[in-house]
């Protein structure tokens, strides 16, 4: 039994015992993520992991960090906290896999106004689910109670992940060429980006998030809380059967910011807008907010969670692999010569 207790700290608003109870409740969720390589158990001062380097000549570690952003305000308004953890993991591991790396482990950080063990454990259950989907382990984390600086119901969720890839297999710009095909990996909605604008347009503090929208087939709140798709396993599978020359994770900044990040000088991703399968939630936001098409494509993924550049010769194999792994990939454009790194037409 833990004898740690501070009456003075409790009087200041920090409940140490609640922290211990939260760790106890979350252990069953963390256990779901255990994979070969995990050395440490939850509760130590650091998370230990021994990677399997078999077959790797020059192993390279790749890390990524991110948070959920203001999407978590929707979770707080709806008092549903089991999905935003998936978003937190997704925003990190989806970045890592763009380099061709396999995520190994994840750590989370929860800042919360009042430490309610059940709520914290529910948040961690979402993180654990994201780790299971990504095939990585949740080997540690931190919960910090912030009385006086956050309201009791408020929290902020962030984290980071580390992955590994053999240096010779890192996806970079060197192999990309004119004639390559650009594939779309469909998104589930806004993912975890642009929610400050989403919240403003829908006036989420005052609207009925439980209102059913026929065009969405669900309530507004359900649509806005839909978790980010984790693309790790489909991408790693496609890498085994096709020549992937570039992967862009379409996050904040949309197409105009993220696609150019993987484009070498002299080449342009020419993307046909009519080919993009835009989900109804984007059209609803654009219409309700009077947002220009340019701003929509410069803020949101518009239904494309990842843009994958693949050789024309192996494009069909890539599409078949993605589809076999639950990702309905389709063609949205091609790589051409040009000074502009992206053209939407």
CSV table of C-alpha atoms in Angstrom, one decimal:
chain,number,residue,atom,x,y,z
A,1,UNK,CA,0.0,0.0,0.0
A,2,UNK,CA,1.3,3.5,-0.9
A,3,UNK,CA,1.7,5.6,2.2
A,4,UNK,CA,2.5,8.8,0.3
A,5,UNK,CA,0.1,11.7,1.3
A,6,UNK,CA,0.5,15.4,1.7
A,7,UNK,CA,-2.3,17.3,3.4
A,8,UNK,CA,-0.7,20.6,2.4
A,9,UNK,CA,-0.5,19.7,-1.3
A,10,UNK,CA,-4.1,18.4,-1.1
A,11,UNK,CA,-5.2,21.8,0.3
A,12,UNK,CA,-3.6,23.4,-2.7
A,13,UNK,CA,-5.7,21.3,-5.0
A,14,UNK,CA,-3.5,18.4,-5.9
A,15,UNK,CA,-4.7,14.9,-5.0
A,16,UNK,CA,-1.7,12.6,-5.0
A,17,UNK,CA,-3.8,9.6,-4.2
A,18,UNK,CA,-6.0,10.2,-7.3
A,19,UNK,CA,-2.8,9.9,-9.3
A,20,UNK,CA,-2.0,6.6,-7.9
A,21,UNK,CA,-5.6,5.4,-8.5
A,22,UNK,CA,-5.4,6.5,-12.1
A,23,UNK,CA,-2.3,4.5,-12.7
A,24,UNK,CA,-3.9,1.5,-11.2
A,25,UNK,CA,-7.0,1.8,-13.4
A,26,UNK,CA,-5.0,2.4,-16.6
A,27,UNK,CA,-2.8,-0.7,-16.3
A,28,UNK,CA,-5.3,-3.0,-17.9
A,29,UNK,CA,-5.4,-0.7,-20.9
A,30,UNK,CA,-1.6,-0.4,-21.1
A,31,UNK,CA,-1.4,-4.2,-21.0
A,32,UNK,CA,-3.1,-4.4,-24.4
A,33,UNK,CA,-0.2,-2.7,-26.0
A,34,UNK,CA,2.6,-4.9,-24.8
A,35,UNK,CA,4.8,-6.1,-27.7
A,36,UNK,CA,8.2,-7.9,-27.8
A,37,UNK,CA,10.8,-5.5,-26.8
A,38,UNK,CA,9.1,-3.9,-23.8
A,39,UNK,CA,11.4,-4.2,-20.8
A,40,UNK,CA,9.9,-1.9,-18.2
A,41,UNK,CA,6.6,-2.0,-16.4
A,42,UNK,CA,4.3,1.0,-15.9
A,43,UNK,CA,5.2,3.1,-12.9
A,44,UNK,CA,8.9,3.4,-13.1
A,45,UNK,CA,10.9,6.6,-13.8
A,46,UNK,CA,11.4,5.7,-17.5
A,47,UNK,CA,10.1,3.5,-20.2
A,48,UNK,CA,12.5,0.8,-21.4
A,49,UNK,CA,12.4,-0.8,-24.8
A,50,UNK,CA,14.9,-3.2,-26.4
A,51,UNK,CA,14.4,-3.1,-30.2
A,52,UNK,CA,14.9,-6.1,-32.4
A,53,UNK,CA,17.7,-5.1,-34.9
A,54,UNK,CA,17.8,-8.4,-36.7
A,55,UNK,CA,18.5,-7.9,-40.4
A,56,UNK,CA,19.1,-4.1,-40.0
A,57,UNK,CA,22.5,-2.9,-41.3
A,58,UNK,CA,22.1,0.8,-40.2
A,59,UNK,CA,19.1,1.2,-37.8
A,60,UNK,CA,17.8,4.7,-37.6
A,61,UNK,CA,15.5,6.0,-34.9
A,62,UNK,CA,12.7,8.4,-35.9
A,63,UNK,CA,10.6,10.4,-33.4
A,64,UNK,CA,7.4,12.4,-33.6
A,65,UNK,CA,5.4,14.4,-31.2
A,66,UNK,CA,2.0,16.1,-31.3
A,67,UNK,CA,-1.2,16.7,-29.4
A,68,UNK,CA,-4.9,16.5,-30.0
A,69,UNK,CA,-5.4,20.3,-30.2
A,70,UNK,CA,-8.8,21.9,-29.6
A,71,UNK,CA,-10.6,18.8,-30.8
A,72,UNK,CA,-10.5,17.7,-27.1
A,73,UNK,CA,-12.9,20.5,-26.3
A,74,UNK,CA,-15.6,18.6,-28.2
A,75,UNK,CA,-14.8,15.6,-26.1
A,76,UNK,CA,-15.1,17.7,-22.9
A,77,UNK,CA,-18.5,19.2,-24.1
A,78,UNK,CA,-19.8,15.7,-24.9
A,79,UNK,CA,-18.3,14.1,-21.8
A,80,UNK,CA,-16.8,11.4,-24.0
A,81,UNK,CA,-13.1,10.8,-23.5
A,82,UNK,CA,-12.3,7.4,-25.0
A,83,UNK,CA,-11.5,8.5,-28.5
A,84,UNK,CA,-9.1,11.5,-28.4
A,85,UNK,CA,-6.3,9.2,-27.2
A,86,UNK,CA,-6.5,7.5,-30.6
A,87,UNK,CA,-6.0,11.0,-32.2
A,88,UNK,CA,-3.0,11.7,-30.1
A,89,UNK,CA,-1.3,8.5,-31.1
A,90,UNK,CA,-2.3,8.9,-34.8
A,91,UNK,CA,-0.8,12.4,-35.1
A,92,UNK,CA,2.6,11.0,-34.0
A,93,UNK,CA,2.8,7.6,-35.6
A,94,UNK,CA,1.3,8.7,-38.9
A,95,UNK,CA,4.2,11.2,-39.2
A,96,UNK,CA,6.8,8.5,-38.3
A,97,UNK,CA,5.5,6.1,-41.0
A,98,UNK,CA,5.9,8.8,-43.7
A,99,UNK,CA,9.7,8.0,-43.5
A,100,UNK,CA,9.0,4.3,-43.8
A,101,UNK,CA,9.6,3.6,-40.1
A,102,UNK,CA,7.8,1.2,-37.8
A,103,UNK,CA,6.7,2.8,-34.5
A,104,UNK,CA,8.1,1.0,-31.5
A,105,UNK,CA,6.7,2.8,-28.5
A,106,UNK,CA,4.6,5.7,-27.3
A,107,UNK,CA,4.4,7.9,-24.2
A,108,UNK,CA,1.6,10.3,-23.3
A,109,UNK,CA,1.2,13.4,-21.2
A,110,UNK,CA,-2.0,14.5,-19.7
A,111,UNK,CA,-2.4,17.9,-18.0
A,112,UNK,CA,-5.7,18.1,-16.2
A,113,UNK,CA,-7.5,20.6,-14.0
A,114,UNK,CA,-8.7,18.0,-11.5
A,115,UNK,CA,-7.4,14.5,-11.5
A,116,UNK,CA,-10.4,12.2,-11.7
A,117,UNK,CA,-8.9,8.6,-11.9
A,118,UNK,CA,-11.8,7.2,-14.0
A,119,UNK,CA,-11.5,10.0,-16.6
A,120,UNK,CA,-7.8,9.7,-16.8
A,121,UNK,CA,-8.0,6.0,-17.3
A,122,UNK,CA,-10.6,6.5,-20.0
A,123,UNK,CA,-8.3,8.9,-21.8
A,124,UNK,CA,-5.5,6.4,-21.6
A,125,UNK,CA,-7.8,3.6,-22.9
A,126,UNK,CA,-8.0,5.7,-26.2
A,127,UNK,CA,-4.2,6.0,-26.2
A,128,UNK,CA,-3.9,2.3,-25.7
A,129,UNK,CA,-6.3,1.6,-28.6
A,130,UNK,CA,-4.3,3.9,-30.8
A,131,UNK,CA,-1.1,2.0,-29.9
A,132,UNK,CA,-2.8,-1.3,-30.7
A,133,UNK,CA,-3.8,0.0,-34.1
A,134,UNK,CA,-0.2,1.2,-34.7
A,135,UNK,CA,1.4,-1.9,-33.4
A,136,UNK,CA,3.5,-0.1,-30.8
A,137,UNK,CA,3.7,-0.2,-27.0
A,138,UNK,CA,2.6,2.3,-24.5
A,139,UNK,CA,5.6,2.2,-22.2
A,140,UNK,CA,5.0,5.3,-20.0
A,141,UNK,CA,3.4,8.6,-19.5
A,142,UNK,CA,2.6,11.4,-17.1
A,143,UNK,CA,-0.5,12.9,-15.5
A,144,UNK,CA,-0.1,16.4,-14.1
A,145,UNK,CA,-2.9,18.1,-12.0
A,146,UNK,CA,-3.0,21.8,-12.7
A,147,UNK,CA,-5.5,23.4,-10.2
A,148,UNK,CA,-5.9,27.1,-10.6
A,149,UNK,CA,-4.5,27.2,-14.1
A,150,UNK,CA,-7.1,24.9,-15.7
A,151,UNK,CA,-10.8,24.4,-14.9
A,152,UNK,CA,-11.7,21.2,-13.2
A,153,UNK,CA,-13.1,19.6,-16.3
A,154,UNK,CA,-10.3,20.8,-18.6
A,155,UNK,CA,-7.4,18.7,-19.9
A,156,UNK,CA,-4.7,18.7,-22.6
A,157,UNK,CA,-3.5,15.5,-24.1
A,158,UNK,CA,-0.1,15.2,-25.9
A,159,UNK,CA,2.5,12.5,-26.6
A,160,UNK,CA,5.4,11.3,-28.6
A,161,UNK,CA,6.5,8.1,-30.4
A,162,UNK,CA,9.8,6.6,-31.5
A,163,UNK,CA,10.1,4.4,-34.5
A,164,UNK,CA,12.9,2.5,-36.4
A,165,UNK,CA,13.9,2.0,-40.0
A,166,UNK,CA,16.9,0.7,-41.8
A,167,UNK,CA,18.8,3.7,-43.3
A,168,UNK,CA,18.7,2.2,-46.8
A,169,UNK,CA,14.9,2.0,-46.6
A,170,UNK,CA,14.1,5.5,-45.5
A,171,UNK,CA,11.6,7.1,-47.9
A,172,UNK,CA,13.1,10.4,-49.2
A,173,UNK,CA,12.8,12.6,-52.3
A,174,UNK,CA,15.7,11.0,-54.2
A,175,UNK,CA,13.6,8.3,-56.0
A,176,UNK,CA,10.6,10.5,-57.0
A,177,UNK,CA,10.3,11.2,-60.7
A,178,UNK,CA,7.9,12.5,-63.3
A,179,UNK,CA,5.3,9.9,-64.1
A,180,UNK,CA,4.9,8.7,-60.6
A,181,UNK,CA,1.3,8.3,-59.4
A,182,UNK,CA,-0.3,10.1,-56.4
A,183,UNK,CA,-2.7,8.0,-54.3
A,184,UNK,CA,-5.2,9.2,-51.7
A,185,UNK,CA,-5.6,7.3,-48.5
A,186,UNK,CA,-9.1,8.3,-47.3
A,187,UNK,CA,-9.5,10.2,-44.0
A,188,UNK,CA,-12.3,9.7,-41.5
A,189,UNK,CA,-13.0,13.5,-41.4
A,190,UNK,CA,-11.2,16.4,-40.0
A,191,UNK,CA,-8.8,14.1,-38.1
A,192,UNK,CA,-7.3,16.4,-35.5
A,193,UNK,CA,-6.7,19.6,-37.4
A,194,UNK,CA,-8.5,22.9,-37.9
A,195,UNK,CA,-10.8,22.5,-34.9
A,196,UNK,CA,-10.5,26.2,-33.9
A,197,UNK,CA,-12.2,27.1,-37.1
A,198,UNK,CA,-14.6,24.1,-36.8
A,199,UNK,CA,-15.6,25.2,-33.3
A,200,UNK,CA,-16.2,28.8,-34.4
A,201,UNK,CA,-18.3,27.9,-37.5
A,202,UNK,CA,-20.5,25.4,-35.6
A,203,UNK,CA,-20.5,27.5,-32.4
A,204,UNK,CA,-20.0,24.3,-30.4
A,205,UNK,CA,-20.2,26.0,-27.1
A,206,UNK,CA,-23.9,26.9,-27.8
A,207,UNK,CA,-25.1,24.4,-30.4
A,208,UNK,CA,-26.7,21.0,-29.9
A,209,UNK,CA,-23.9,18.5,-30.5
A,210,UNK,CA,-26.5,15.7,-30.3
A,211,UNK,CA,-28.4,17.0,-33.3
A,212,UNK,CA,-28.7,14.4,-36.0
A,213,UNK,CA,-27.6,15.5,-39.5
A,214,UNK,CA,-29.0,13.3,-42.3
A,215,UNK,CA,-26.1,14.2,-44.7
A,216,UNK,CA,-23.7,12.9,-42.1
A,217,UNK,CA,-25.6,9.9,-41.0
A,218,UNK,CA,-24.8,10.7,-37.4
A,219,UNK,CA,-25.0,13.5,-34.9
A,220,UNK,CA,-22.7,16.5,-35.3
A,221,UNK,CA,-20.8,15.6,-32.1
A,222,UNK,CA,-20.2,12.1,-33.3
A,223,UNK,CA,-18.9,13.4,-36.6
A,224,UNK,CA,-16.6,15.9,-35.0
A,225,UNK,CA,-15.2,13.3,-32.6
A,226,UNK,CA,-14.5,10.6,-35.2
A,227,UNK,CA,-11.0,9.4,-34.5
A,228,UNK,CA,-8.1,10.0,-36.8
A,229,UNK,CA,-7.2,6.9,-39.0
A,230,UNK,CA,-3.9,5.3,-38.2
A,231,UNK,CA,-2.2,4.3,-41.4
A,232,UNK,CA,0.8,2.5,-40.1
A,233,UNK,CA,0.0,-1.1,-40.9
A,234,UNK,CA,-1.4,-0.4,-44.4
A,235,UNK,CA,1.6,1.7,-45.3
A,236,UNK,CA,4.1,-0.8,-44.0
A,237,UNK,CA,2.3,-3.6,-45.9
A,238,UNK,CA,2.3,-1.5,-49.1
A,239,UNK,CA,6.0,-0.8,-48.8
A,240,UNK,CA,6.7,-4.6,-49.1
A,241,UNK,CA,5.1,-4.9,-52.5
A,242,UNK,CA,5.5,-1.5,-54.2
A,243,UNK,CA,7.9,1.4,-54.8
A,244,UNK,CA,6.7,4.3,-52.6
A,245,UNK,CA,8.7,7.5,-53.3
A,246,UNK,CA,7.0,9.9,-50.9
A,247,UNK,CA,4.3,10.0,-48.3
A,248,UNK,CA,2.6,13.2,-47.1
A,249,UNK,CA,0.5,13.2,-43.9
A,250,UNK,CA,-2.2,15.8,-44.6
A,251,UNK,CA,-2.5,17.6,-41.3
A,252,UNK,CA,-2.8,21.3,-40.4
A,253,UNK,CA,-2.1,23.4,-43.4
A,254,UNK,CA,-3.9,21.0,-45.7
A,255,UNK,CA,-2.6,20.2,-49.2
A,256,UNK,CA,-0.7,23.4,-49.8
A,257,UNK,CA,1.5,23.1,-46.8
A,258,UNK,CA,2.0,19.3,-46.4
A,259,UNK,CA,2.4,17.9,-50.0
A,260,UNK,CA,5.3,20.3,-50.9
A,261,UNK,CA,7.2,19.0,-47.8
A,262,UNK,CA,8.0,15.7,-49.7
A,263,UNK,CA,8.5,17.2,-53.1
A,264,UNK,CA,12.0,17.7,-54.5
A,265,UNK,CA,12.9,20.8,-56.5
A,266,UNK,CA,11.8,20.6,-60.2
A,267,UNK,CA,8.9,18.3,-59.6
A,268,UNK,CA,5.2,19.1,-59.0
A,269,UNK,CA,2.3,17.0,-57.6
A,270,UNK,CA,-0.5,17.7,-60.0
A,271,UNK,CA,-3.7,16.8,-58.2
A,272,UNK,CA,-7.2,16.7,-59.8
A,273,UNK,CA,-9.7,18.1,-57.3
A,274,UNK,CA,-12.6,16.3,-59.0
A,275,UNK,CA,-10.9,13.0,-58.2
A,276,UNK,CA,-11.0,13.7,-54.5
A,277,UNK,CA,-13.8,12.0,-52.6
A,278,UNK,CA,-14.8,14.8,-50.2
A,279,UNK,CA,-16.8,13.7,-47.2
A,280,UNK,CA,-20.1,15.5,-46.3
A,281,UNK,CA,-18.7,17.1,-43.1
A,282,UNK,CA,-16.2,19.2,-45.1
A,283,UNK,CA,-19.0,20.4,-47.5
A,284,UNK,CA,-21.2,21.2,-44.5
A,285,UNK,CA,-18.4,23.3,-42.8
A,286,UNK,CA,-17.6,25.1,-46.0
A,287,UNK,CA,-21.2,26.1,-46.7
A,288,UNK,CA,-22.0,27.0,-43.1
A,289,UNK,CA,-18.8,29.1,-42.7
A,290,UNK,CA,-18.7,30.6,-46.1
A,291,UNK,CA,-15.2,29.4,-46.5
A,292,UNK,CA,-13.3,29.6,-49.8
A,293,UNK,CA,-12.2,26.5,-51.6
A,294,UNK,CA,-8.6,27.6,-51.3
A,295,UNK,CA,-8.9,28.0,-47.6
A,296,UNK,CA,-10.5,24.6,-47.2
A,297,UNK,CA,-7.6,22.9,-49.1
A,298,UNK,CA,-5.1,25.0,-47.2
A,299,UNK,CA,-6.6,24.0,-43.8
A,300,UNK,CA,-8.1,20.5,-44.0
A,301,UNK,CA,-7.3,17.1,-45.5
A,302,UNK,CA,-10.6,17.3,-47.5
A,303,UNK,CA,-10.9,13.5,-47.2
A,304,UNK,CA,-7.3,12.6,-47.9
A,305,UNK,CA,-5.5,11.6,-44.8
A,306,UNK,CA,-2.3,10.7,-46.7
A,307,UNK,CA,-1.1,11.4,-50.2
A,308,UNK,CA,1.2,8.6,-51.3
A,309,UNK,CA,3.6,8.9,-54.3
A,310,UNK,CA,4.2,5.5,-55.9
A,311,UNK,CA,5.9,4.5,-59.1
A,312,UNK,CA,3.5,4.0,-62.0
A,313,UNK,CA,4.8,0.5,-62.5
A,314,UNK,CA,3.7,-0.6,-59.0
A,315,UNK,CA,0.7,1.6,-58.5
A,316,UNK,CA,-1.8,-1.2,-59.0
A,317,UNK,CA,0.1,-3.4,-56.5
A,318,UNK,CA,0.1,-0.6,-54.0
A,319,UNK,CA,-3.7,0.1,-54.4
A,320,UNK,CA,-4.4,-3.7,-54.0
A,321,UNK,CA,-2.3,-3.9,-50.9
A,322,UNK,CA,-3.9,-0.8,-49.3
A,323,UNK,CA,-7.4,-2.2,-50.0
A,324,UNK,CA,-6.5,-5.6,-48.6
A,325,UNK,CA,-5.5,-3.8,-45.4
A,326,UNK,CA,-8.7,-1.9,-45.1
A,327,UNK,CA,-7.6,1.3,-46.8
A,328,UNK,CA,-9.5,2.2,-49.9
A,329,UNK,CA,-6.7,3.9,-51.8
A,330,UNK,CA,-7.4,5.6,-55.2
A,331,UNK,CA,-5.6,7.8,-57.7
A,332,UNK,CA,-5.8,11.6,-57.4
A,333,UNK,CA,-2.9,12.8,-59.5
A,334,UNK,CA,0.5,12.4,-60.9
A,335,UNK,CA,4.0,13.8,-60.6
A,336,UNK,CA,5.1,16.2,-63.4
A,337,UNK,CA,8.0,18.5,-64.0
A,338,UNK,CA,7.5,22.0,-62.8
A,339,UNK,CA,8.7,24.7,-60.4
A,340,UNK,CA,5.6,24.7,-58.3
A,341,UNK,CA,5.6,21.8,-55.9
A,342,UNK,CA,1.8,21.4,-55.9
A,343,UNK,CA,-0.9,22.2,-58.4
A,344,UNK,CA,-4.6,21.6,-57.7
A,345,UNK,CA,-6.7,21.9,-60.8
